[in-house]
Amino acid sequence: MDTEQIPEILSEEVIQEIKTALENKTLTEAIETVNGILTDIENVPLNIAVTGESGSGKSTFINVIRGLDTDEEEGAAETGVVETTMEPTPFSHLQFKNVKFWDLPGIGTPNFKADDYLEKVNFSQYDFFIIIASERFKENHIHLARAIHSMNKKFYFIRSKVDVDLESSRRRRSKSFDEENTLQQIRENCSESLRDGGVGEPHVFVLSLLDLHKYDFNNMQNTLEKELASHKRHILLLSLPNITLQVLEKKRETLSKLNWLWAFLFSAYSADTNPGNHTKGSKVLQVVIEKHLNIFGLDNRSLIRIASAFGKDVNDLKSVIKSPFVSTEINQGVIQTQLTTSVAKSRILAENFLSYIPIVGNLITRGVSFFRSYLMLGDCLKEFTEDATNVLRKVLEDST
Ligand SMILES: Nc1nc2c(ncn2[C@@H]2O[C@H](COP(=O)(O)OP(=O)(O)O)[C@@H](O)[C@H]2O)c(=O)[nH]1
Ligand SMILES: [Mg+2]
């Protein structure tokens, strides 16, 4: 597993802003600042253009990358249809509406002009392009890649339907068949053609969109993540489908970097002299736990969806989940119980852990509520990662 550190999500300026708020402003103002920062992080726009020839798998990719397990689910892009529109169609992520995958018109026509095409689809609005090709490399792919490159935009090349290539290669040479060799040949063939086309060192990934978790998926995720600015990287990671252990671990890592902000809100509300604000503290924890459950696909709706897509009983999936937040309604009682179990640990943490947290104002070191909630959120994330891993194993058990 890739253990490389995910760079910080909060920029120096943002850290400075929080510091100033904690030092110079009232508690209410500091709460407002931190709330605003958390909202901004979640609402970062990410626009991903998906292009390629008609039939290459653009719509299928848009469905699977958004975690839709079948093309029949509500909000799915229609697949296997001839494209009629010349307009880019946006498909939002189910949870993060600001993350949009744009289904671009096909590039297959013989008199295709890459520059005109990019102008028409309003190329400047996208963070990056994904070009999908399902068969032989064509001139149009090079024209398009070159045009994107010359407009200072990044593109990633997906060679789809490699399940079909592997199957036919396996049939034709049953003795000498080697999966990795076959995949490597496809990768090299695409890379060479792109390099010859003069687009620098291209990123090429071989995938089966019907089995997205296989082949180069983790590799692609690592590459995209490295090349994005840190605030966009966070939202990209959270938007990925929960289909590999690496994705789950990356989600845990990136989310855990924000736990101290949530813990700050909890402790700030708890320190407030207005008793009405104490319930707001628990509400904060309730909201963040619900968000995290959803991100890991452990909320009831997600579990029902996954169970139905894979022909499983939802109770079978629930049977491998340990977190109390999945089986019971998330209310103040459950949260209080969880907080209490982290009290003992938080005393030790308060003494030893200060240096790990970017900023700890006077206010939050005063009580144990900051550390208790900080620890609880960390424990929760660990448990959700384990639970989601077990659900994933259960789902893949019969399908591989
Ligand atoms: N075997 C296989 N079929 C795929 C793959 N990707 C897409 N398809 C199928 O290819 C057809 C065209 O896909 P679609 O997403 O509609 O292509 P689009 O025209 O580029 O949007 C559909 O029947 C998909 O199910 C893949 O990786 N492997
Ligand atoms: Mg389509």
PDB file of N, CA and C and ligand atoms in Angstrom, residues 53-60 62 77-83 91 103-104 106, ligand 2:
ATOM      1  N   GLU A  53     -13.834   8.509 -28.409  1.00  0.00           N
ATOM      2  CA  GLU A  53     -14.768   8.161 -29.475  1.00  0.00           C
ATOM      3  C   GLU A  53     -16.068   7.627 -28.910  1.00  0.00           C
ATOM      4  N   SER A  54     -17.106   7.719 -29.707  1.00  0.00           N
ATOM      5  CA  SER A  54     -18.390   7.147 -29.306  1.00  0.00           C
ATOM      6  C   SER A  54     -18.205   5.634 -29.147  1.00  0.00           C
ATOM      7  N   GLY A  55     -18.727   5.094 -28.048  1.00  0.00           N
ATOM      8  CA  GLY A  55     -18.618   3.650 -27.815  1.00  0.00           C
ATOM      9  C   GLY A  55     -17.372   3.244 -27.038  1.00  0.00           C
ATOM     10  N   SER A  56     -16.502   4.211 -26.710  1.00  0.00           N
ATOM     11  CA  SER A  56     -15.252   3.838 -26.019  1.00  0.00           C
ATOM     12  C   SER A  56     -15.488   3.553 -24.524  1.00  0.00           C
ATOM     13  N   GLY A  57     -16.604   4.059 -23.990  1.00  0.00           N
ATOM     14  CA  GLY A  57     -16.899   3.796 -22.576  1.00  0.00           C
ATOM     15  C   GLY A  57     -16.985   5.050 -21.721  1.00  0.00           C
ATOM     16  N   LYS A  58     -17.160   6.193 -22.351  1.00  0.00           N
ATOM     17  CA  LYS A  58     -17.217   7.454 -21.586  1.00  0.00           C
ATOM     18  C   LYS A  58     -18.333   7.432 -20.540  1.00  0.00           C
ATOM     19  N   SER A  59     -19.546   7.084 -21.006  1.00  0.00           N
ATOM     20  CA  SER A  59     -20.689   7.113 -20.079  1.00  0.00           C
ATOM     21  C   SER A  59     -20.539   6.046 -19.000  1.00  0.00           C
ATOM     22  N   THR A  60     -20.014   4.897 -19.390  1.00  0.00           N
ATOM     23  CA  THR A  60     -19.798   3.830 -18.406  1.00  0.00           C
ATOM     24  C   THR A  60     -18.807   4.308 -17.339  1.00  0.00           C
ATOM     25  N   ILE A  62     -18.177   7.333 -16.407  1.00  0.00           N
ATOM     26  CA  ILE A  62     -18.805   8.355 -15.567  1.00  0.00           C
ATOM     27  C   ILE A  62     -19.704   7.707 -14.516  1.00  0.00           C
ATOM     28  N   ALA A  77     -25.615   7.864 -16.331  1.00  0.00           N
ATOM     29  CA  ALA A  77     -25.497   8.281 -17.723  1.00  0.00           C
ATOM     30  C   ALA A  77     -25.931   7.094 -18.581  1.00  0.00           C
ATOM     31  N   GLU A  78     -26.644   7.382 -19.657  1.00  0.00           N
ATOM     32  CA  GLU A  78     -27.120   6.295 -20.513  1.00  0.00           C
ATOM     33  C   GLU A  78     -25.936   5.707 -21.283  1.00  0.00           C
ATOM     34  N   THR A  79     -25.815   4.392 -21.262  1.00  0.00           N
ATOM     35  CA  THR A  79     -24.673   3.764 -21.949  1.00  0.00           C
ATOM     36  C   THR A  79     -25.150   2.955 -23.145  1.00  0.00           C
ATOM     37  N   GLY A  80     -24.207   2.661 -24.034  1.00  0.00           N
ATOM     38  CA  GLY A  80     -24.521   1.841 -25.200  1.00  0.00           C
ATOM     39  C   GLY A  80     -25.450   2.530 -26.182  1.00  0.00           C
ATOM     40  N   VAL A  81     -25.509   3.846 -26.114  1.00  0.00           N
ATOM     41  CA  VAL A  81     -26.373   4.572 -27.047  1.00  0.00           C
ATOM     42  C   VAL A  81     -25.518   5.440 -27.969  1.00  0.00           C
ATOM     43  N   VAL A  82     -26.034   5.663 -29.151  1.00  0.00           N
ATOM     44  CA  VAL A  82     -25.312   6.534 -30.072  1.00  0.00           C
ATOM     45  C   VAL A  82     -25.494   7.967 -29.583  1.00  0.00           C
ATOM     46  N   GLU A  83     -24.378   8.687 -29.549  1.00  0.00           N
ATOM     47  CA  GLU A  83     -24.465  10.047 -29.028  1.00  0.00           C
ATOM     48  C   GLU A  83     -25.096  10.968 -30.050  1.00  0.00           C
ATOM     49  N   PHE A  91     -22.417  15.399 -14.989  1.00  0.00           N
ATOM     50  CA  PHE A  91     -22.988  14.446 -14.034  1.00  0.00           C
ATOM     51  C   PHE A  91     -22.312  14.683 -12.689  1.00  0.00           C
ATOM     52  N   ASP A 103     -19.602  14.528 -19.600  1.00  0.00           N
ATOM     53  CA  ASP A 103     -19.654  13.603 -20.725  1.00  0.00           C
ATOM     54  C   ASP A 103     -19.561  14.456 -21.993  1.00  0.00           C
ATOM     55  N   LEU A 104     -18.420  14.393 -22.654  1.00  0.00           N
ATOM     56  CA  LEU A 104     -18.205  15.241 -23.823  1.00  0.00           C
ATOM     57  C   LEU A 104     -18.636  14.514 -25.095  1.00  0.00           C
ATOM     58  N   GLY A 106     -18.559  12.741 -28.719  1.00  0.00           N
ATOM     59  CA  GLY A 106     -17.545  11.840 -29.287  1.00  0.00           C
ATOM     60  C   GLY A 106     -16.625  12.560 -30.260  1.00  0.00           C
TER      61      GLY A 106
HETATM   62 MG    MG B   2     -22.148   7.939 -23.992  1.00  0.00          MG
END
